[in-house]
Structures are given as C-alpha cells and as structure tokens.
Coordinates of C-alpha atoms and ligand atoms in Angstrom, one line a residue:
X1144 CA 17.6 -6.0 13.4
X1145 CA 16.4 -9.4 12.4
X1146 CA 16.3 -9.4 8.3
X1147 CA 14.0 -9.2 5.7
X1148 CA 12.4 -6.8 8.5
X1149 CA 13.0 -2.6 7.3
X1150 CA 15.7 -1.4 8.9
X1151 CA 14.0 2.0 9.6
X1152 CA 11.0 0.3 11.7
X1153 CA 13.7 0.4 14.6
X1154 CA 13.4 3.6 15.1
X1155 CA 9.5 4.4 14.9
X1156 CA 8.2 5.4 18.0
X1157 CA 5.4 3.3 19.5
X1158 CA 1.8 4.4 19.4
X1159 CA 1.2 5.1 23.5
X1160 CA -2.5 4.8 23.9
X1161 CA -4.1 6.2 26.6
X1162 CA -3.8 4.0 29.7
X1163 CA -7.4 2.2 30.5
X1164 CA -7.8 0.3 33.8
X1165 CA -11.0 -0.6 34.8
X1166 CA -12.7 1.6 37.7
X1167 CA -10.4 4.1 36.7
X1168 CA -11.6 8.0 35.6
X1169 CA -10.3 7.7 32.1
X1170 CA -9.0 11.0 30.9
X1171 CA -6.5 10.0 28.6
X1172 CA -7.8 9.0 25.4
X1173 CA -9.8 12.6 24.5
X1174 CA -13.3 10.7 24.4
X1175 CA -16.3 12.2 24.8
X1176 CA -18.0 10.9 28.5
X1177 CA -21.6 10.0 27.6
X1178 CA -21.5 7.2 25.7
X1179 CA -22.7 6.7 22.3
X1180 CA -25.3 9.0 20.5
X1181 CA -29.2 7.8 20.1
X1182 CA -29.7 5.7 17.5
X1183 CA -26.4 4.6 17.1
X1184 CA -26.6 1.5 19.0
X1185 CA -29.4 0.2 17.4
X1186 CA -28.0 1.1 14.3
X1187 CA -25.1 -0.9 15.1
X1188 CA -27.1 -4.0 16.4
X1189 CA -29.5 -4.0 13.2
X1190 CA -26.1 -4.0 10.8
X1191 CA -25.2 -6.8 13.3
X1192 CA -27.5 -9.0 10.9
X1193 CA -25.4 -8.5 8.0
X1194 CA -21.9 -9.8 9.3
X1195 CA -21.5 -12.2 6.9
X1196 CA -21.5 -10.3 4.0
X1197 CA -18.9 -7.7 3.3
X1198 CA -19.9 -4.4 4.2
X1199 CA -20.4 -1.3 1.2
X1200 CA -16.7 -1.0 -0.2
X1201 CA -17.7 2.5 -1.8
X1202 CA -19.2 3.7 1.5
X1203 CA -21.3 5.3 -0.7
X1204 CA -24.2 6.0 1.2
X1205 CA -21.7 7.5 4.2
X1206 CA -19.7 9.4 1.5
X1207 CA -22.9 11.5 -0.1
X1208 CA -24.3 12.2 3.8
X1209 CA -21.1 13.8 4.9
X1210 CA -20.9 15.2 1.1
X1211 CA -24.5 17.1 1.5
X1212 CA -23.4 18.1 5.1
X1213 CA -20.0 19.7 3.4
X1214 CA -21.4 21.0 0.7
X1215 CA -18.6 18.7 -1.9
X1216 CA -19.4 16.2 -4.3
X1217 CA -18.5 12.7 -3.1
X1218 CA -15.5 12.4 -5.4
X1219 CA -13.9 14.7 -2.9
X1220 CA -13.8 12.4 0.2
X1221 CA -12.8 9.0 1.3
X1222 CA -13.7 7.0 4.2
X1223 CA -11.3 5.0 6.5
X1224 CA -10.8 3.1 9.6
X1225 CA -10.4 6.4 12.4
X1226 CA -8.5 9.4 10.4
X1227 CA -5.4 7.8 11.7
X1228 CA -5.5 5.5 8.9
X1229 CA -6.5 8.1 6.4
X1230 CA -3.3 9.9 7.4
X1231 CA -1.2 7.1 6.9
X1232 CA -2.9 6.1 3.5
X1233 CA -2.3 10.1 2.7
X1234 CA 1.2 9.7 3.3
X1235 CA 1.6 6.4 0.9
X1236 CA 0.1 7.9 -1.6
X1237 CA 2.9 11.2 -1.9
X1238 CA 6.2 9.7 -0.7
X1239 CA 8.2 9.2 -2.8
X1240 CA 12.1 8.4 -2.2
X1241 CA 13.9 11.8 0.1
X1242 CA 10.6 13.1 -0.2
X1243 CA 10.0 15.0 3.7
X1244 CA 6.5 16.3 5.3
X1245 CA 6.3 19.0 7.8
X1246 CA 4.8 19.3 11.4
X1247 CA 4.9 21.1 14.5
X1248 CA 6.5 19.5 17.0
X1249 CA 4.6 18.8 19.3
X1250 CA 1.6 17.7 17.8
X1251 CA -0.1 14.2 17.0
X1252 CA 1.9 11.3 18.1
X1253 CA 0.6 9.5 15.1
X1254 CA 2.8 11.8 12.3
X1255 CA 6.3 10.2 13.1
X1256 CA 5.1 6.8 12.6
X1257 CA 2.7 7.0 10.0
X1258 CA 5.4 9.3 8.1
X1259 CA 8.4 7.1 8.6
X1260 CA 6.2 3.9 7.7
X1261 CA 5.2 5.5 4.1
X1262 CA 8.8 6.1 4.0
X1263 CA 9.1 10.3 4.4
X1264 CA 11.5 12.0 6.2
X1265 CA 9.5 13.8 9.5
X1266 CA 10.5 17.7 9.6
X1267 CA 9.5 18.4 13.1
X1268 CA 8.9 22.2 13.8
X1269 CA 9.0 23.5 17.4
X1270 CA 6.4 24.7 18.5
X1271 CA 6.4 28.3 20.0
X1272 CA 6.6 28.9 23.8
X1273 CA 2.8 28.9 24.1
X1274 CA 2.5 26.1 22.9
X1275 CA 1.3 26.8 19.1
X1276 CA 2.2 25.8 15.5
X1277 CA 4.7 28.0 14.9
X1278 CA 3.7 28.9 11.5
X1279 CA 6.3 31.5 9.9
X1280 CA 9.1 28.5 11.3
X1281 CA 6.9 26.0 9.5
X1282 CA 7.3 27.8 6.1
X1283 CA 10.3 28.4 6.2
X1284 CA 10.7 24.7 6.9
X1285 CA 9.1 23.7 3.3
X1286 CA 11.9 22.9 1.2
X1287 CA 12.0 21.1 -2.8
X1288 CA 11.7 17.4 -0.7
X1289 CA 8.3 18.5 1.1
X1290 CA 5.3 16.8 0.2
X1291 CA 3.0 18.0 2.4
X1292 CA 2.5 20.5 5.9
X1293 CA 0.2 19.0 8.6
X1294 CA -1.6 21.8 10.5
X1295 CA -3.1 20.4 13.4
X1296 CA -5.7 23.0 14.9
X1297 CA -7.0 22.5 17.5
X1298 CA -3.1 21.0 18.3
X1299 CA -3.1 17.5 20.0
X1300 CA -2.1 17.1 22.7
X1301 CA -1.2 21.5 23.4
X1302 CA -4.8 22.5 22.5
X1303 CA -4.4 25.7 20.5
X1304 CA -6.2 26.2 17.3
X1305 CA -4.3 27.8 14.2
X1306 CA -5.9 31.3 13.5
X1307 CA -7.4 32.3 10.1
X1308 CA -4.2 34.6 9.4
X1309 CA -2.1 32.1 10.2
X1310 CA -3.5 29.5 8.1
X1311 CA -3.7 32.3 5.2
X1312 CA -0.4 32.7 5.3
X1313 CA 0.5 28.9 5.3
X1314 CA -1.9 28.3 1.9
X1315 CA -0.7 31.0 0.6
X1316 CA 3.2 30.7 1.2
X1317 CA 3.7 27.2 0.0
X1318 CA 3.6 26.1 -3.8
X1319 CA 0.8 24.5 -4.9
X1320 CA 2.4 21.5 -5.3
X1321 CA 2.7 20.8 -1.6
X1322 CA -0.3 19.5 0.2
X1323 CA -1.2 21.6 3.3
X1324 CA -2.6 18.7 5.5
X1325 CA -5.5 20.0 8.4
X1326 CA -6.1 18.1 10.9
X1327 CA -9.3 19.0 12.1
X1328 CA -10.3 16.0 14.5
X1329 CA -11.7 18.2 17.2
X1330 CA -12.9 20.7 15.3
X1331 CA -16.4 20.7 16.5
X1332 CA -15.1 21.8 20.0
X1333 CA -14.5 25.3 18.7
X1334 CA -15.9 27.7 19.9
X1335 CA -14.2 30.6 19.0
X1336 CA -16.0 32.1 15.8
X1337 CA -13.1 34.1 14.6
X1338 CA -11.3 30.5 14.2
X1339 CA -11.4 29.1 10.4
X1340 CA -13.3 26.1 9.6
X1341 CA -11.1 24.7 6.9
X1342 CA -13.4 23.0 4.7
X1343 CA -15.3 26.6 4.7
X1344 CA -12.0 28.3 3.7
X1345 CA -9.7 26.6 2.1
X1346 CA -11.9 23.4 0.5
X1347 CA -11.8 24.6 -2.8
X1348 CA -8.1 25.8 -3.0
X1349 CA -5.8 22.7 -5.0
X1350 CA -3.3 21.7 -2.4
X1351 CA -5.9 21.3 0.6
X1352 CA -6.6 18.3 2.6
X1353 CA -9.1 18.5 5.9
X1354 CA -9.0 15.2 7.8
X1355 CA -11.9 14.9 10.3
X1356 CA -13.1 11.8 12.2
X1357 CA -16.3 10.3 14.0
X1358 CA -13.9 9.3 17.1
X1359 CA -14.1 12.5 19.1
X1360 CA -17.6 14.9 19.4
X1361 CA -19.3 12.3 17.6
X1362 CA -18.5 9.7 20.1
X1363 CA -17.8 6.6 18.1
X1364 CA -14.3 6.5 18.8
X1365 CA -14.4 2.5 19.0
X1366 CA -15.5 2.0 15.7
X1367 CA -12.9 3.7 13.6
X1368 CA -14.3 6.1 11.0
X1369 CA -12.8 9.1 9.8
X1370 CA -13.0 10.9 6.5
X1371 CA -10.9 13.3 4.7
X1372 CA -11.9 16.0 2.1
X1373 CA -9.2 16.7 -1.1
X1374 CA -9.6 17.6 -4.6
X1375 CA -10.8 14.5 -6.9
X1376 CA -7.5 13.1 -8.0
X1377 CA -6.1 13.5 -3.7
X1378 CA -9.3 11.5 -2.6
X1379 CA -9.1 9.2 -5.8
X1380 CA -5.5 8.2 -4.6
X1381 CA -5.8 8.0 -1.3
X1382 CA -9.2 5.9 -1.7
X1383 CA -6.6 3.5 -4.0
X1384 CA -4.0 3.1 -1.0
X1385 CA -7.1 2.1 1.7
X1386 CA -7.4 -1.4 2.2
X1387 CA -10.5 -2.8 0.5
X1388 CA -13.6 -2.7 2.6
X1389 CA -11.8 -0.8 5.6
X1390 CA -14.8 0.2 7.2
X1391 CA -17.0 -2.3 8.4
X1392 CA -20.7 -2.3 8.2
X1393 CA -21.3 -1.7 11.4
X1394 CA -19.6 1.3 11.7
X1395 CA -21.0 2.8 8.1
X1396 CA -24.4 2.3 9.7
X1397 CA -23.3 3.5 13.3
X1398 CA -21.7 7.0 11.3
X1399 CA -24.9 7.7 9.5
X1400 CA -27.4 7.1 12.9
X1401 CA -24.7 9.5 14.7
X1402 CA -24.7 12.3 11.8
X1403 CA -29.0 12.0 12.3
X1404 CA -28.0 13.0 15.7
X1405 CA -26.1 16.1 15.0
X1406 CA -28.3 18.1 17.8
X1407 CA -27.5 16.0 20.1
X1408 CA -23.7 15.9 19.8
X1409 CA -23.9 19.8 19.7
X1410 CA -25.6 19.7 22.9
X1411 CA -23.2 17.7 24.6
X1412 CA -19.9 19.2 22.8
X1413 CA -21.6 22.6 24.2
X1414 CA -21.0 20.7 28.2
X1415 CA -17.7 19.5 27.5
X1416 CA -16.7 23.6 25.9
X1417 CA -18.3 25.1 29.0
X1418 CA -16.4 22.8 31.5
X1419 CA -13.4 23.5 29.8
X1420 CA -13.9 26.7 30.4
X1421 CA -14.4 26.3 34.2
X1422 CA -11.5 24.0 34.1
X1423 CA -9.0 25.9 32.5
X1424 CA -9.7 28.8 34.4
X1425 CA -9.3 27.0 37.6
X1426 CA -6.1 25.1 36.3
X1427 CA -4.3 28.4 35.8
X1428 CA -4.9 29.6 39.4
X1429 CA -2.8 26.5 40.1
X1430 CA -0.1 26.5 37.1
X1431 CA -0.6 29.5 35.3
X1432 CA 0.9 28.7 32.2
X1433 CA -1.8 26.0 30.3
X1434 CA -2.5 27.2 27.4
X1435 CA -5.4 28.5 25.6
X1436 CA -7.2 25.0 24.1
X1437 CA -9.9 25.0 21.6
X1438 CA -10.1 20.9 21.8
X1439 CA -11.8 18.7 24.3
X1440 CA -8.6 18.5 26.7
X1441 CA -6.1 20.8 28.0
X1442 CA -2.1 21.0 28.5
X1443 CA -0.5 20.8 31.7
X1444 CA 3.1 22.0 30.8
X1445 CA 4.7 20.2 33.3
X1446 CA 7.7 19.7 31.8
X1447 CA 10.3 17.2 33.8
X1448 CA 7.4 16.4 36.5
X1449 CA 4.9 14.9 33.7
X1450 CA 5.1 11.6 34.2
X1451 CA 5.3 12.2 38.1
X1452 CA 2.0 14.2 38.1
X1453 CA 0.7 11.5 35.8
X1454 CA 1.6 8.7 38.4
X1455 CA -0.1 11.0 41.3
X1456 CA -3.1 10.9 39.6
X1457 CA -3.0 7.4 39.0
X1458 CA -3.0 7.1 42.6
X1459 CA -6.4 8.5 43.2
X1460 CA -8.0 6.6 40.3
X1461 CA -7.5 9.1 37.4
X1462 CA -5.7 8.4 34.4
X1463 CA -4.3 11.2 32.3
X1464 CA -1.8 11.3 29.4
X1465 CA 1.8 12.2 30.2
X1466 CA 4.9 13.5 27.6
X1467 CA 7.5 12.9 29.3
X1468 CA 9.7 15.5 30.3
X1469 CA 7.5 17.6 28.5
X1470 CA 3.6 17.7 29.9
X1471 CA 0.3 16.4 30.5
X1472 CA -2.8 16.1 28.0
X1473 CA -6.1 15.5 30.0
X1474 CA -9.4 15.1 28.5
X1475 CA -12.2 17.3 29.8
X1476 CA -14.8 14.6 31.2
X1477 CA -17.6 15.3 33.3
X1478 CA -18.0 18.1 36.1
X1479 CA -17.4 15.8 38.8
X1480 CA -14.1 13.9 37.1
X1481 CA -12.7 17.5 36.2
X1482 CA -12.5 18.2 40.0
X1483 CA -10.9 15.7 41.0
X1484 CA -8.2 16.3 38.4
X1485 CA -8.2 19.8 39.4
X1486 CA -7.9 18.2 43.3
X1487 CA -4.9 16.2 41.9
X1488 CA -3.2 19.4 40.8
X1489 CA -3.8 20.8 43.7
X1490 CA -2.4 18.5 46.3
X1491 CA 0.3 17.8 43.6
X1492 CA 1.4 21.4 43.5
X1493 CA 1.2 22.0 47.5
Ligands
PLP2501 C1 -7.9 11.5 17.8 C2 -7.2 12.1 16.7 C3 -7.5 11.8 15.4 C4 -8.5 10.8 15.0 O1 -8.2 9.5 15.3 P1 -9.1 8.4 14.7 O2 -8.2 7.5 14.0 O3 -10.1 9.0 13.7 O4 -9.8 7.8 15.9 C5 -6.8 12.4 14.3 N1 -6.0 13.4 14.6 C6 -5.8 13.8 15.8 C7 -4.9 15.0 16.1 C8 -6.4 13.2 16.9 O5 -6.1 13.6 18.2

C-alpha cells in the first residue's frame, strides 16, 4: 500500500449497499415502501429556506423530542448522520490500542469496518445454526481487551431478535466496565411482546448503549439521522467524536415532522409485520429453514447458491441482497413485490 495511507485500511471490507437500478423492485436496502411520512416533506422544503445558515449543532430541539418520547433527559442521547455513524463515533471514542469489541458473526456489515477504522480488533462470534446471536459464545468471548458487545436484535441481515433472558444474561455477565452495545434499528418491527425493548430494560443500567435510527420504520432513510441513548459521560463523549453540525437542518426538521407522525408509521410498520408474516410462512413451504425474523426482511439461507438466487431475481426485475456463499437478506415490500420474490423462489427452487 501506497504510504502515508494506514496500512490496516487494506483489509476493511467494503460497505456493499444494496443494488438500486431504476425500474427495478428494490428489496435490498430494508426500506420501508411508502415513501416518506406526512408532514415530512413539507417540513423538509420549509427548512429548505434556511440552507445557508448552518443548521442547530446541539440538535436540541430533536434531542428533548426523542428525550420526552424515551422518558431520559437529553444529556443521555446524541444525534448523528444514520446510526451508522453513531456506531462508528462509539467506537472512537473507547478504542484504545489492543483494545477488541465483540459481535455475532453474522450481523451488520457495518461492525468490521467501523471497528477496524477506530482501530479495535473485531471478535466475530458465530452465530448459532438458526441463525441467532449466540449469546453464552459471546460471553465467553469478552476477555480484559473488550471494550464493548454489540447485540444486534432484531439481527441484520438473519432477522432474529435477542430474547429478554438472553439479554439478562449478557448485562449481567459482563463487567461493567464493558459497554453492551444494542442495536435496535428495527426495533419498531417487533412484534413479539415477550421481546425486550432495551431502552425499557436496561436504559438505566451503567454499561448500556441502544442505537436507534430514523432510516427504517420511520422512513427517512435518505436523510441520515439516527440517535443513541447512554449514560451522560457515553453520550457526552460520543457527542465530542461527531463531526460538528452532522445533521443537517433539513433532516432535524424532517425527524421532528416524522416523530408528529408516529400513528402513521405504526400503521404502516403494522402492513409490513403482517406481510411478513404471510411471507415467511410461504417461504418456508419452499425452503423450510428461514428463520424466525422480528425485522422488516427475512433470511434466505442459501448458502453457496446466494449470489446465484440473487442473480435470478435480478432477471425478473427484483433486486435482493446476497452473502455470498452464505444467504440472502430481502426486505419485505409491498404484497404485490413479496409475490413475485416468493415466484422467484419458486421457479428457482423447481
Ligand atoms: C440500517 C441499519 C442501521 C441504521 O443505519 P442508518 O445509518 O441509521 O441509516 C443500523 N444498524 C443496523 C443493524 C441496520 O441494519
């Protein structure tokens, strides 16, 4: 590698966004299909007149909406251009050199690069063979280097949430002094009501962190807000490592006209869960292993034929996400664009 470039930056992997071609079905990306919610545009267009000064740095009126909604005082959270970021910031702020964080493997493809660019060492944990965090592997995985465990429940891209047991047993077998890091970003697709809500249960422990975004149920994925809850001196740091005025003023305005909406989104959230339903349900009858998903997309566990299944559905307009050798992620979309997935599958599997 080409000097002064980092050495290390070789072997990140890239980011593989979902594939968008125009025309196409897009169910790659895990966005919601009905466009943005009311008042959101026209919150977007009025903040449109203010471009050419620099938007709220504190996101202070964002910060104390979303700090009523939680119940936390505002110290607690900090704001930053889609949780991705946040993560990233999160991990700046606790490496330290040797220092490792802990994941399931496979999970968000976001954690080996945002990890390896703050300079931590990635501790990938296997998930089990249906697909979940495997949790008791996970703690046994914490060692003196760890700095943090990411939990991600509802599991991108395998679907499964973390159960409440589970999660206990996580908070309470690691020391205090290692952040346990939930990844909540489709949180609002569960359904299940035996399933924790971690900023209900574990908010006010030390070592919690909850990430949550706007990109997903609340349909403002192109506009890059997310938000993380911590205790005041997490949230103080992280808010340090964010670059100044991260989130535009557009998209402070857009996130506070979406949470006005907030019946709305449940509405639709409650089309996309009852579609998965249907979905999944059919998808087994073809390939009876997909897992259980509590997210707005579902597994196809396709192993060495991903990226061929992903190719055949590219053929009849439909793009999904492939792992390769590995599986499939596809976002639930609309009735009509789930059966022609479930069509794909179909003729693929025949
Ligand atoms: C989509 C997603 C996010 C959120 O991404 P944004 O940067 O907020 O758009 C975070 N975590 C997981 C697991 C995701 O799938």
């Amino acid at each position: 590698m080409t000097e002064p470039i980092r050495e290390d930056l070789a072997a990140i992997p890239r980011y593989v966004p979902g594939k968008a071609l125009p025309e196409a079905l897009k169910l790659s990306s895990n966005e919601v299909p009905y466009g943005p919610l009311p008042g959101v545009a026209e919150a977007i267009a009025d903040a449109a007149a203010h471009v050419h000064r620099y938007p709220d740095m504190g996101v202070v009126r964002l910060r104390d909406a979303l700090a009523a909604r939680l119940g936390v005082d505002p110290e607690r959270l900090a704001t930053g251009t889609g949780s991705v970021a946040l993560i990233g910031h999160l991990l700046q702020a606790i490496a330290s050199p040797g220092s490792e964080v802990v994941y399931s493997w496979r999970s968000f493809e976001a954690y080996p690069i945002a990890a390896t660019v703050a300079g931590l060492k990635s501790v990938q944990v296997p998930n089990t063979a249906d697909h979940r965090h495997d949790v008791d592997a996970m703690i046994a995985a914490v060692g003196p280097a760890t700095r943090a465990v990411i939990v991600c429940s509802p599991n991108n891209p395998t679907g499964p949430a973390v159960t409440a047991e589970e999660l206990d047993r996580v908070f309470d077998a690691v020391p205090e002094s290692v952040l346990v890091v939930v990844d909540e970003a489709y949180r609002e697709f569960v359904n299940d009501p035996a399933l924790p809500d971690a900023v209900e249960r574990y908010g006010d422990r030390p070592n919690a962190v909850v990430f949550r975004t706007f990109s997903k149920a609340w349909g403002m994925a192109g506009l890059r807000v997310g938000y993380m809850l911590a205790r005041p001196d997490v949230a103080d740091a992280v808010r340090r490592c964010v670059i100044p005025f991260a989130v535009n003023g557009p998209a402070q305005a857009a996130a506070l006209a979406a949470l006005g909406a907030e019946d709305e989104m449940r509405r639709r959230v409650a089309l996309v869960t009852s579609e998965r339903k249907r979905v999944v349900m059919a998808a087994r009858d073809i390939l009876p292993d997909v897992p259980q998903t509590q997210a707005n997309f579902f597994w196809l566990p396709l192993g060495e034929r991903a990226v061929e299944f992903a190719a055949h559905c590219e053929r009849s307009g439909i793009l999904v996400r492939p792992f390769a050798g590995d599986g499939v992620r596809v976002t639930i979309g609309l009735p009509e664009e789930n059966d022609a997935v479930l069509e794909a599958l179909r003729s693929f599997a025949a």
